[in-house]
mmCIF file of C-alpha atoms in Angstrom:
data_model
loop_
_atom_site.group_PDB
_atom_site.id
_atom_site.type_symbol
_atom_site.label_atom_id
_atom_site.label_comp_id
_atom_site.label_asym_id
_atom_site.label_seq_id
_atom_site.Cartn_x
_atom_site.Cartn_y
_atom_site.Cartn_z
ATOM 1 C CA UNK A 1225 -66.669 13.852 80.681
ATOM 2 C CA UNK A 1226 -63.223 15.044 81.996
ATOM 3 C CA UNK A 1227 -63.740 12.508 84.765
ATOM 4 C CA UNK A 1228 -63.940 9.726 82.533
ATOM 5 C CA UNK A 1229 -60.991 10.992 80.597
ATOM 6 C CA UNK A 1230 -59.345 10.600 83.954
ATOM 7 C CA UNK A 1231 -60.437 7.382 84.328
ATOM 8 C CA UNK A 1232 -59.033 5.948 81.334
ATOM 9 C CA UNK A 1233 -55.736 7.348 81.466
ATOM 10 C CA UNK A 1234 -55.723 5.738 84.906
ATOM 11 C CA UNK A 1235 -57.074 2.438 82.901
ATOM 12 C CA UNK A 1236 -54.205 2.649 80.292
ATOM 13 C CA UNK A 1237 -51.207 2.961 82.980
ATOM 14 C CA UNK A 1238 -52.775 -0.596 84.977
ATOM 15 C CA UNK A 1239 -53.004 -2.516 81.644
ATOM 16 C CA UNK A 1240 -49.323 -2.375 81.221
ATOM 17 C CA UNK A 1241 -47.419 -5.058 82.520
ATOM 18 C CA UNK A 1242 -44.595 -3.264 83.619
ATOM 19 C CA UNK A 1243 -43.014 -5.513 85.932
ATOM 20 C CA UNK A 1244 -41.865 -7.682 82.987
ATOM 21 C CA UNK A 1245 -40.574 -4.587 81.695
ATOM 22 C CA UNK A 1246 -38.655 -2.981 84.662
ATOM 23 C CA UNK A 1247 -37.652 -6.503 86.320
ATOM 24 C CA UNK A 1248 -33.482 -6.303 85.461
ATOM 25 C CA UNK A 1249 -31.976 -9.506 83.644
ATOM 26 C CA UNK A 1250 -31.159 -11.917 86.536
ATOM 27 C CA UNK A 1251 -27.827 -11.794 87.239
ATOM 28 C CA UNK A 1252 -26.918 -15.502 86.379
ATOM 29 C CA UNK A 1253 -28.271 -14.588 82.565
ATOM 30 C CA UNK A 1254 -25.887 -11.879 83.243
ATOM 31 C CA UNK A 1255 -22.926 -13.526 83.997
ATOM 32 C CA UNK A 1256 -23.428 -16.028 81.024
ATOM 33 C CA UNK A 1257 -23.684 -12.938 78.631
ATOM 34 C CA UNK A 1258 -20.276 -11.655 79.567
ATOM 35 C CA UNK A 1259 -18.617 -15.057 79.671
ATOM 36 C CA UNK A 1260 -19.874 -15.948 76.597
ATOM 37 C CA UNK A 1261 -18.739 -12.264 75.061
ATOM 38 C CA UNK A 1262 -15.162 -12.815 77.009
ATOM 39 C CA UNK A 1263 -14.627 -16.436 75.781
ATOM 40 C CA UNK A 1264 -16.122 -14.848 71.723
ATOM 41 C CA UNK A 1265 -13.316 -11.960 72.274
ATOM 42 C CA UNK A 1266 -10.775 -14.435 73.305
ATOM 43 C CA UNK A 1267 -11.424 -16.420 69.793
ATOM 44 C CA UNK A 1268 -11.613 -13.971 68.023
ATOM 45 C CA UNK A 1269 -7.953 -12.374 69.113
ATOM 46 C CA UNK A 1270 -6.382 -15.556 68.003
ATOM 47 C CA UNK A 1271 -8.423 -15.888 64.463
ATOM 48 C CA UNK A 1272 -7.630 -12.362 63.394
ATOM 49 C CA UNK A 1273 -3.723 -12.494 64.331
ATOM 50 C CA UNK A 1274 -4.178 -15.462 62.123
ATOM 51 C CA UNK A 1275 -5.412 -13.406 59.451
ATOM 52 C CA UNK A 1276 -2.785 -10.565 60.347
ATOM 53 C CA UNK A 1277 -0.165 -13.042 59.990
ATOM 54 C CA UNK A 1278 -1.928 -14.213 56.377
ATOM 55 C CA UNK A 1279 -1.668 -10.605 54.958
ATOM 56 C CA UNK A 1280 2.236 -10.431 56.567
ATOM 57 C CA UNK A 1281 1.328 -7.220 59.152
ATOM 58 C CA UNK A 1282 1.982 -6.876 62.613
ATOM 59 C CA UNK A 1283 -0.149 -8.753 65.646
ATOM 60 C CA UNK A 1284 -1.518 -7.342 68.394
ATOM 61 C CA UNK A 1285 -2.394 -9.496 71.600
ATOM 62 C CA UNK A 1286 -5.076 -7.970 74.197
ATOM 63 C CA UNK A 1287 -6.599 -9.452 77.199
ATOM 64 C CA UNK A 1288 -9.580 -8.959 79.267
ATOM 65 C CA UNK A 1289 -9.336 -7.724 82.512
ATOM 66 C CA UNK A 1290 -13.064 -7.467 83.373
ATOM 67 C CA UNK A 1291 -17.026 -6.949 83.181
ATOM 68 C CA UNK A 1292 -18.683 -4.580 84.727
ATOM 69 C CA UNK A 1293 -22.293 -3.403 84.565
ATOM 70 C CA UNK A 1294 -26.005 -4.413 84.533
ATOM 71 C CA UNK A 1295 -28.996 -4.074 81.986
ATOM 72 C CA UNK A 1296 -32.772 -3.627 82.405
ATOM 73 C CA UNK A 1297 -35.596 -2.871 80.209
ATOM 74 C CA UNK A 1298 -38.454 0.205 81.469
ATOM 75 C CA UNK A 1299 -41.624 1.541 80.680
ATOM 76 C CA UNK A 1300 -43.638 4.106 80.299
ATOM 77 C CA UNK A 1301 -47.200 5.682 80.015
ATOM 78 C CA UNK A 1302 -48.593 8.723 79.335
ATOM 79 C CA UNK A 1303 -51.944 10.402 77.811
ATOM 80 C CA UNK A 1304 -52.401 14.002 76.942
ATOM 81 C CA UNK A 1305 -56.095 15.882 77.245
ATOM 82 C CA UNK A 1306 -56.881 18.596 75.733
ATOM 83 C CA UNK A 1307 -60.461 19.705 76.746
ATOM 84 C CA UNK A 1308 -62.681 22.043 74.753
ATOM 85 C CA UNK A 1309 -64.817 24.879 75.913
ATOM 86 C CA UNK A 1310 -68.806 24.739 75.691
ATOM 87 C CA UNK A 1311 -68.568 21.185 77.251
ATOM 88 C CA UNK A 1312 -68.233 19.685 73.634
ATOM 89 C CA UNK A 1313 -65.720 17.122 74.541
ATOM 90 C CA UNK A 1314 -61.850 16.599 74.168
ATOM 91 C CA UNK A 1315 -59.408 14.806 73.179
ATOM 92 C CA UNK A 1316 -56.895 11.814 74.580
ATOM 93 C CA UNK A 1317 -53.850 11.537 73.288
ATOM 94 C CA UNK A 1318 -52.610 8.116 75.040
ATOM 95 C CA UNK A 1319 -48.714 7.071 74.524
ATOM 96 C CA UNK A 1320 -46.252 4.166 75.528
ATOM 97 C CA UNK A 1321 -42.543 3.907 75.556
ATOM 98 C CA UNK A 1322 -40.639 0.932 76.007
ATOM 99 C CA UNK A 1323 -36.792 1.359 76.092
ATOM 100 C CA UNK A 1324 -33.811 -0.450 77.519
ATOM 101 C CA UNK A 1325 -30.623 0.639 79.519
ATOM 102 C CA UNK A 1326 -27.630 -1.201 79.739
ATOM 103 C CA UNK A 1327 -24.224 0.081 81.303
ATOM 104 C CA UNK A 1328 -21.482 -3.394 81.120
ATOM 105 C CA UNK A 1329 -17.808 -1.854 80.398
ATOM 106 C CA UNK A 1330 -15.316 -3.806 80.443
ATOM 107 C CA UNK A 1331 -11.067 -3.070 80.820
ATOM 108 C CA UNK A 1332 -8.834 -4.333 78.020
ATOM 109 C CA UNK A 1333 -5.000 -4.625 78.146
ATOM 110 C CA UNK A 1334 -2.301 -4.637 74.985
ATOM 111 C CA UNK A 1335 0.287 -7.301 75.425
ATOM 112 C CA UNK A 1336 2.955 -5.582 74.026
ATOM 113 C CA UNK A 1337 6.136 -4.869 76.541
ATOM 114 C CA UNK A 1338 9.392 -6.647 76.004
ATOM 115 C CA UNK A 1339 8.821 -9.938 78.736
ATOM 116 C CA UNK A 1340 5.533 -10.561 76.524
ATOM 117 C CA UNK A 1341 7.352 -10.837 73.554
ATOM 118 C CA UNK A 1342 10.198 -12.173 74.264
ATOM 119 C CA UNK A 1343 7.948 -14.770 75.755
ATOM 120 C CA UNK A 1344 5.835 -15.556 72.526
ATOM 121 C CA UNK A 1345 9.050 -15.199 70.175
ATOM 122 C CA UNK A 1346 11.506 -17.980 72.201
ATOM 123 C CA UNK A 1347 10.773 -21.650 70.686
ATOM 124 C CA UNK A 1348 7.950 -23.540 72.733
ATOM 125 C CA UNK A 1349 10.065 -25.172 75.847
ATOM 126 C CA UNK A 1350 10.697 -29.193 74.836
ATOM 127 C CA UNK A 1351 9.099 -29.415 78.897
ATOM 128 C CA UNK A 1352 5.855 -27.645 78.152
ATOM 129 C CA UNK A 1353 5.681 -29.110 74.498
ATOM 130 C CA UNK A 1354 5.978 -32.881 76.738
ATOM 131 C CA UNK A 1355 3.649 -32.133 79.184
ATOM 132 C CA UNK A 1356 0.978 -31.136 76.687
ATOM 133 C CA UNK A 1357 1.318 -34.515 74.662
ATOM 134 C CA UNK A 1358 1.387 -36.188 78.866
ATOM 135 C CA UNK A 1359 -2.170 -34.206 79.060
ATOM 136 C CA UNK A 1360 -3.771 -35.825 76.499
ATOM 137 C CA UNK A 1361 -3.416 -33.330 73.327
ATOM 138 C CA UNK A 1362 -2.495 -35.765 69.871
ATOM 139 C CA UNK A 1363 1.016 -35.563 69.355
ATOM 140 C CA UNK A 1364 0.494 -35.523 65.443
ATOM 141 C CA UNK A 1365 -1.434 -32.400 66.279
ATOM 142 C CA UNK A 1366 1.241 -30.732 68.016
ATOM 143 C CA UNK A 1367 3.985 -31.864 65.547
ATOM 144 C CA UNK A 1368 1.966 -30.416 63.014
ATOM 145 C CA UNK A 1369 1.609 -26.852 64.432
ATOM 146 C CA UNK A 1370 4.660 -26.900 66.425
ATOM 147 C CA UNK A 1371 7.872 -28.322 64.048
ATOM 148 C CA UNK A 1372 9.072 -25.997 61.588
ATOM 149 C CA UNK A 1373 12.040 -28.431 59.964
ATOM 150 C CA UNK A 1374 13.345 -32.154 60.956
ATOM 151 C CA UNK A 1375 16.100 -33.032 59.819
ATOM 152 C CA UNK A 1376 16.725 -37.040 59.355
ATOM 153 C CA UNK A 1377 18.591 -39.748 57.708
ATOM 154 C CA UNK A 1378 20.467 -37.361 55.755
ATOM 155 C CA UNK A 1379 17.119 -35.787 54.391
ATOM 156 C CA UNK A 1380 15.868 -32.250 55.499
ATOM 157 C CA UNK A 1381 12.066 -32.449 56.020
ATOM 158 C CA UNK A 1382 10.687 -28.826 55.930
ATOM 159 C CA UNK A 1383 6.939 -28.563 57.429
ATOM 160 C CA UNK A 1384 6.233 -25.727 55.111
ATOM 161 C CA UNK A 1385 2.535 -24.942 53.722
ATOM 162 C CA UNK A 1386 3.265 -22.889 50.760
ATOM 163 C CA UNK A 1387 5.080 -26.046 49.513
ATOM 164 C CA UNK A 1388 2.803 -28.415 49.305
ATOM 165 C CA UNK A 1389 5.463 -31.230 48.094
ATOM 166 C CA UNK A 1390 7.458 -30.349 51.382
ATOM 167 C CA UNK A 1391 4.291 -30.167 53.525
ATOM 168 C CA UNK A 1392 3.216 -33.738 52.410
ATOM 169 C CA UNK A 1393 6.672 -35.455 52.271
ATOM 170 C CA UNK A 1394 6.828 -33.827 56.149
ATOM 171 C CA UNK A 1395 3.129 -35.370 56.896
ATOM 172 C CA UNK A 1396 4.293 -38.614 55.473
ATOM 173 C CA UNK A 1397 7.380 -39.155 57.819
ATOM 174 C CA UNK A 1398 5.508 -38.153 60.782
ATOM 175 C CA UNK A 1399 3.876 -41.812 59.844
ATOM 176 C CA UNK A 1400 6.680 -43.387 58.718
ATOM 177 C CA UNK A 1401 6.727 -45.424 61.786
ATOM 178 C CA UNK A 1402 4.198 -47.647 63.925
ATOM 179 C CA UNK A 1403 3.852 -44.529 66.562
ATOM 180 C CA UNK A 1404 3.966 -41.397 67.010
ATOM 181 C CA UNK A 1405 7.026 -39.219 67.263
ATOM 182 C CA UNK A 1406 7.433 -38.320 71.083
ATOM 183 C CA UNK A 1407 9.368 -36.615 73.273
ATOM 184 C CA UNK A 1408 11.716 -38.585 75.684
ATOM 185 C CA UNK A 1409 13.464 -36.985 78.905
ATOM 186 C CA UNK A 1410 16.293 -38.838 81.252
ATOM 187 C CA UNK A 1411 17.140 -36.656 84.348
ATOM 188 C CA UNK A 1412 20.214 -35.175 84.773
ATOM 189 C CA UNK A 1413 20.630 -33.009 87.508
ATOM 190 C CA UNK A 1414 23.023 -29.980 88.034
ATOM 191 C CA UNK A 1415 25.620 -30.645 90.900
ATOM 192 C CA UNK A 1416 26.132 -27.594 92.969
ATOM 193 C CA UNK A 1417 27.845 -28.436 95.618
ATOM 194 C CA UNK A 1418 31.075 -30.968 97.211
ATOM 195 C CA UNK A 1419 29.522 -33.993 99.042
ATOM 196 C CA UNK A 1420 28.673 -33.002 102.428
ATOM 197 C CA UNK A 1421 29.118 -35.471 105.313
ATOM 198 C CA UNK A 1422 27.925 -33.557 108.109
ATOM 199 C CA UNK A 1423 24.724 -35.389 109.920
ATOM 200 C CA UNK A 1424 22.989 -32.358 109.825
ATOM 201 C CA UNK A 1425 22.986 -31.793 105.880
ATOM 202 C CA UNK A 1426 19.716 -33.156 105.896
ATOM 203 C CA UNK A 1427 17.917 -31.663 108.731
ATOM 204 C CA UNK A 1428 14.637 -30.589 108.260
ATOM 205 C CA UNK A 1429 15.417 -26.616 108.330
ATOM 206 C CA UNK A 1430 18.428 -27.012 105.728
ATOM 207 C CA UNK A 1431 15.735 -28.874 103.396
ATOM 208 C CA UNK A 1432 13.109 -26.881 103.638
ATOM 209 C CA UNK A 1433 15.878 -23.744 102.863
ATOM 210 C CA UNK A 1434 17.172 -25.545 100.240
ATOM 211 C CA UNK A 1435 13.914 -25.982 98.706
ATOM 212 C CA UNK A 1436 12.895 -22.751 98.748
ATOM 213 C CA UNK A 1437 15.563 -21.881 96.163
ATOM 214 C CA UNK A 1438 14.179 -25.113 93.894
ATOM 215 C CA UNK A 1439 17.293 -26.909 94.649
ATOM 216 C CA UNK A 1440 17.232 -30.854 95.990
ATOM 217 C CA UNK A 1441 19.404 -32.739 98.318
ATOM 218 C CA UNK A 1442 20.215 -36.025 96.968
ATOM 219 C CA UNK A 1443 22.001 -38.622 98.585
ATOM 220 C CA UNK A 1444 24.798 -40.166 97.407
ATOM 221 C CA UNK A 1445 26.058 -43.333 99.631
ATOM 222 C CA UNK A 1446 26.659 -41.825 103.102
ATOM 223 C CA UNK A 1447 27.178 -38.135 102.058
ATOM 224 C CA UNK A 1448 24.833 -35.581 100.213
ATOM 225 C CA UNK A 1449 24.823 -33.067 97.395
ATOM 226 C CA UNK A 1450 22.857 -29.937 96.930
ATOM 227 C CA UNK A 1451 21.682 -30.525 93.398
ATOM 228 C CA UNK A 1452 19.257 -28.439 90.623
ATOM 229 C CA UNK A 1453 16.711 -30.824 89.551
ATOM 230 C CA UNK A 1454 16.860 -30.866 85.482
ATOM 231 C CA UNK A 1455 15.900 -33.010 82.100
ATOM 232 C CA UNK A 1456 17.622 -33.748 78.705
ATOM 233 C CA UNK A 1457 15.027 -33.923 76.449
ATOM 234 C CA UNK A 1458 14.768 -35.255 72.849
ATOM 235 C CA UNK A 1459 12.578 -36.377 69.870
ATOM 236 C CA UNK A 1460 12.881 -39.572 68.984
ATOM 237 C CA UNK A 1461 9.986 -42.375 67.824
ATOM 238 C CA UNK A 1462 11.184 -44.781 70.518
ATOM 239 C CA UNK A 1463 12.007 -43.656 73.849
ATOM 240 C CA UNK A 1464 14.959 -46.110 74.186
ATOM 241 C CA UNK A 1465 18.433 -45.102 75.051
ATOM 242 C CA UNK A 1466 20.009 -47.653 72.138
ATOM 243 C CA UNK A 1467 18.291 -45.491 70.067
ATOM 244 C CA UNK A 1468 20.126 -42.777 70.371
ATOM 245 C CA UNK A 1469 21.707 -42.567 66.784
ATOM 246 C CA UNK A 1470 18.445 -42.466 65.352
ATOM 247 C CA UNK A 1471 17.388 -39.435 67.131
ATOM 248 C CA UNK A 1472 16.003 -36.678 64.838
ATOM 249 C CA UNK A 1473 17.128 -33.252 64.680
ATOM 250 C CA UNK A 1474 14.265 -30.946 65.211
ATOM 251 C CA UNK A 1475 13.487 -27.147 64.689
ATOM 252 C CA UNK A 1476 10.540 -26.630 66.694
ATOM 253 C CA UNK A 1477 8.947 -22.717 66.459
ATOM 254 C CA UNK A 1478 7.843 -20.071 68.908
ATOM 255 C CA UNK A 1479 3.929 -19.266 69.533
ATOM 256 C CA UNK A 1480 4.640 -16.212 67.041
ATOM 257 C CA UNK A 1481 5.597 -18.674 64.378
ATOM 258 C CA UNK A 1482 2.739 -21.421 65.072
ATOM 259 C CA UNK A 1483 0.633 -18.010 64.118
ATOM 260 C CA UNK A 1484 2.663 -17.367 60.914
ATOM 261 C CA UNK A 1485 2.613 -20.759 60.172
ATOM 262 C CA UNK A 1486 -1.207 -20.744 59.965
ATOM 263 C CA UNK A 1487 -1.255 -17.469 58.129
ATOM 264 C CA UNK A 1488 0.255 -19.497 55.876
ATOM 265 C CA UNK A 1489 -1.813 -22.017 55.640
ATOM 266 C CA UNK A 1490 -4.843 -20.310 55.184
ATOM 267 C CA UNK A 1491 -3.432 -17.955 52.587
ATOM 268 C CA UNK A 1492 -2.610 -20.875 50.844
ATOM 269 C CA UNK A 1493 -6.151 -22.423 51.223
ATOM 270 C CA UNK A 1494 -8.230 -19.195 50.459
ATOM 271 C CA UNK A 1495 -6.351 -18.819 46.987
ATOM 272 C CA UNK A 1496 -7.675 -21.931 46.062
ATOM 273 C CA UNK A 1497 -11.439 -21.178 47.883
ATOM 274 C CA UNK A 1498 -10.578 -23.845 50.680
ATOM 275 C CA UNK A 1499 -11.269 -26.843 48.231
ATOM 276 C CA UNK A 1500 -9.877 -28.562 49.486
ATOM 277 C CA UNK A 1501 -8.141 -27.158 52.859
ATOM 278 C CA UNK A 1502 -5.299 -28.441 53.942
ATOM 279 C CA UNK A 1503 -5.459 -31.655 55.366
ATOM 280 C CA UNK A 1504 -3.105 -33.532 58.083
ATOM 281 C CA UNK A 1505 -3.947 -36.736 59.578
ATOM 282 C CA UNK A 1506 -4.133 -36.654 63.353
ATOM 283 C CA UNK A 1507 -4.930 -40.127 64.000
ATOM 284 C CA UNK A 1508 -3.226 -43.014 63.227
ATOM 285 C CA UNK A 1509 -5.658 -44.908 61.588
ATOM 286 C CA UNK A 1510 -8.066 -41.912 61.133
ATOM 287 C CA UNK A 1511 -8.690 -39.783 57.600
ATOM 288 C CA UNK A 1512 -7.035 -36.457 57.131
ATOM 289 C CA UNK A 1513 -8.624 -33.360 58.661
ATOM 290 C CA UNK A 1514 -8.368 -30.010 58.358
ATOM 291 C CA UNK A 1515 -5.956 -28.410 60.595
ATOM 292 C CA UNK A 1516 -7.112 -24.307 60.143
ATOM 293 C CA UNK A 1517 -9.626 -23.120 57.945
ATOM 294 C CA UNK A 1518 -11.691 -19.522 57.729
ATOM 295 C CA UNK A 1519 -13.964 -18.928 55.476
ATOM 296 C CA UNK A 1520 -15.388 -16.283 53.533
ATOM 297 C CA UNK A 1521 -18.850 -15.151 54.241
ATOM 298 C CA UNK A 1522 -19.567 -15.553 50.339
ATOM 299 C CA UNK A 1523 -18.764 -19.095 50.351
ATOM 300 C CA UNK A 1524 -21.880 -20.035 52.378
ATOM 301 C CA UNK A 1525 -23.812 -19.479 55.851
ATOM 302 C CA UNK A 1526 -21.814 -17.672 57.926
ATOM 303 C CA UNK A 1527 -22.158 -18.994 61.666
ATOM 304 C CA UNK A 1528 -19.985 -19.572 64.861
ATOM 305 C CA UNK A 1529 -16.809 -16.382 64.768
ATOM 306 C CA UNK A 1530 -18.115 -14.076 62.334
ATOM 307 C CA UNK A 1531 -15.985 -10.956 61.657
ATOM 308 C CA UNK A 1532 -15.143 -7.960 59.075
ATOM 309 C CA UNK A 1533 -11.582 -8.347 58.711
ATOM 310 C CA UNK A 1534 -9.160 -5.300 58.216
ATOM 311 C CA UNK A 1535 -9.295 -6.149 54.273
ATOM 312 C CA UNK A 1536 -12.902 -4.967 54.871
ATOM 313 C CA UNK A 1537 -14.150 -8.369 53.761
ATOM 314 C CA UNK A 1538 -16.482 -10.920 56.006
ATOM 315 C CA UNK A 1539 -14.864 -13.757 56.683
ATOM 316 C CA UNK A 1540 -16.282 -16.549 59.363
ATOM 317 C CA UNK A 1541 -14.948 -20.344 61.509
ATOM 318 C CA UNK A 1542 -18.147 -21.781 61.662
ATOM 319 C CA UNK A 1543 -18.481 -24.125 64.792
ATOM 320 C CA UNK A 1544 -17.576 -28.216 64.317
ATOM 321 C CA UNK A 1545 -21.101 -29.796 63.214
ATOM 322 C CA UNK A 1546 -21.316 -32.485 66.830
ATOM 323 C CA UNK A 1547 -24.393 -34.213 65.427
ATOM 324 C CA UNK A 1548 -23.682 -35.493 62.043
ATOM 325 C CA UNK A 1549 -21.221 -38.640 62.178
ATOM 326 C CA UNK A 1550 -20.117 -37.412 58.364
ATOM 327 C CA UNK A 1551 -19.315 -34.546 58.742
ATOM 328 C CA UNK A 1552 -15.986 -32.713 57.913
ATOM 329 C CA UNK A 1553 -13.567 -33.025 60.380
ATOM 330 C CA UNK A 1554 -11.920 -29.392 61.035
ATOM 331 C CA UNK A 1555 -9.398 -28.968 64.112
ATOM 332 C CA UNK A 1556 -9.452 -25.247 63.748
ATOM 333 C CA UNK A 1557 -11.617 -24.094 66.976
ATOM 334 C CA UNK A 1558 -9.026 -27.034 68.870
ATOM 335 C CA UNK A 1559 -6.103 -25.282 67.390
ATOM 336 C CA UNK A 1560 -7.761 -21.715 68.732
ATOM 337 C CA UNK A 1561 -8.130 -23.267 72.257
ATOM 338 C CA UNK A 1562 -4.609 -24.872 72.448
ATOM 339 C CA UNK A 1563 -3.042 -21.025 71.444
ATOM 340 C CA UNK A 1564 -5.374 -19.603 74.077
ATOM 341 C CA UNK A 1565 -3.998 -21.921 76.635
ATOM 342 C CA UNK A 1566 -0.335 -22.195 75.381
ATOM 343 C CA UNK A 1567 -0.752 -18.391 75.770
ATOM 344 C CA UNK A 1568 -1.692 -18.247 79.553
ATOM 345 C CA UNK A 1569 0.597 -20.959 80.414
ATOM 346 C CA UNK A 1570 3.662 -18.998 79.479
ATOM 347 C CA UNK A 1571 2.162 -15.739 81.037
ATOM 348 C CA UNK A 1572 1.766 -17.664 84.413
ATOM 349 C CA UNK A 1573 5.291 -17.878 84.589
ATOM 350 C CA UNK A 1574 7.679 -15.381 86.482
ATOM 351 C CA UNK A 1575 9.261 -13.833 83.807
ATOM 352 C CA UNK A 1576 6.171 -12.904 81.611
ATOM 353 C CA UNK A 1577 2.990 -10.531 82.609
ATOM 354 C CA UNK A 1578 -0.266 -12.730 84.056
ATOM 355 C CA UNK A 1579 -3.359 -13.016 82.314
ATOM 356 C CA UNK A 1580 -5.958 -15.293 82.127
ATOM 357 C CA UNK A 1581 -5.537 -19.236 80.869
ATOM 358 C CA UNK A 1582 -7.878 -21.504 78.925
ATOM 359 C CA UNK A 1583 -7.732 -25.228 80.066
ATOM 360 C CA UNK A 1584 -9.167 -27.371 77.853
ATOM 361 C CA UNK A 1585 -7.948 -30.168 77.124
ATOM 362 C CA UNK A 1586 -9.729 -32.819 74.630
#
């Protein structure tokens, strides 16, 4: 009797397929978990400093430094026997365990010394803001997020949400001509230096020198000049010198205020339940869209970002619908991806801490 107690204890341990149990998650599955969970925190960061900057409180800016770690799944068998005496028998007690182990950890930084800010606070550069609308991104959605006030034809145009006379009447001049508002750029270069004559000003060494320091040598006739290559830039709707008088004056805000701005904006649209959001029209010939929108989790499925704000309510951005040729336009995961990468971009320069960069670009 014992020995076929034995037996089947032995039985119950080979029935278990425990190789699909102990076999860890391959590491490709792996490295799509964390880059999926990197790219969700990354999202995320930017939609709740929106919602900090809707409730008028301070923003806080992390990165992610790194994953580490690996997960597996184990199991176990076991049987208990308790055996009688007189030869009446026992009992087995069989048991299985199934469990999981997982060990990723990850290292997160606070953006929050003075370079950072001072980097985020300082108006978006006119150069940056150009090369954006030269990399495909539609001016009207820049203009949108990035003007604060125009000021034109003797009329002050003030891109401001919580006035929604001012926000249209902005929205309208942005298509008050047959294209877009862009932004134009003539070089003028910084002279440093008399004309030099000498045959040798341009030697190979001197350039190379020179260049180190991100200066030029330009020629001028039969002498040279040791120049600092740089742009006047300007708004204007035609990139024409004659055009000059009609040149708008334009207040263009920082990468804190584009946040504030659409704190705003969706303080504005969740006091009315988002019916409608508010809409800005991207396209020339296209219908309005909405530029920012997040939703509570009572006003239907919540999918895509999903989140328990520091109001203690759920709120969600549910991902743009790709398949239905009707559906709502919403620019808001677009917008997310353009203040990821408008981030990075400023934090690859010298004067600001590194980090990582988004590049997307539609």
């Amino acid at each position: 009797m014992r020995i076929g107690l034995i037996a089947a204890v032995a039985a119950l341990g080979g029935c278990v397929p425990t190789a699909f149990y102990t076999r860890p998650v391959p590491l490709d599955v792996q490295a799509d978990q964390f880059n999926t969970t990197a790219a969700q925190a990354e999202r995320l960061m930017i939609v709740r400093n929106v919602m900090r900057a809707r409730d008028r409180t301070s923003m806080v800016f992390t990165r992610l430094l790194g994953f580490t770690g690996s997960m597996q799944r184990t199991v176990s068998a076991n049987a208990s026997l308790t055996a009688h005496e007189g030869g009446d028998g026992g009992t087995l007690t069989p048991g299985v365990s199934m469990g999981g182990a997982a060990s990723p950890s990850f290292n997160l930084a606070i953006l929050n010394d003075q370079r950072f800010h001072r980097a985020i606070e300082t108006s978006i550069d006119l150069g940056l803001y150009q090369s954006l609308i030269e990399s495909g991104w539609r001016p009207n959605l820049l203009h949108s997020l990035f003007i604060e006030r125009v000021e034109f034809g003797g009329r002050t145009y003030n891109n401001d949400p919580s006035n929604e006379a001012d926000f249209n009447a902005f929205q309208d001049w942005l298509h008050s001509h047959a294209g877009p508002l862009m932004i134009c750029s003539e070089s003028n270069p910084q002279v440093l230096s008399p004309p030099l004559t000498s045959p040798n000003a341009a030697d190979l060494q001197g350039v190379a020198a020179i260049a180190a320091q991100q200066l030029e040598v330009r020629q001028q006739g039969d002498a040279y000049q040791v120049v600092r290559a740089r742009q006047n830039r300007w708004f204007s709707f035609v990139c024409d010198g004659a055009a000059e008088v009609a040149r708008p004056r334009v207040t263009v805000r920082s990468i804190e205020g584009v946040l504030f701005y659409l704190g705003e904006v969706v303080r504005i649209e969740q006091r009315r339940n988002n019916t409608p959001p508010l809409m800005v029209r991207i396209r020339p010939e296209g219908d309005p869209e909405a530029l920012f929108v997040v939703h509570r989790a009572s006003e239907g499925h919540a999918s895509g970002i999903v989140f328990q704000h520091e109001d203690g309510e759920n709120y969600y951005v549910p991902y743009p619908n790709t398949t239905r040729a009707d559906a709502p336009r919403d620019r808001t995961h677009q917008v997310v991806t353009l203040l990821l990468q408008l981030i990075g971009v400023l934090q690859e320069r010298s004067d600001v801490p590194a980090t990582q960069t988004v590049r997307v670009i539609p």
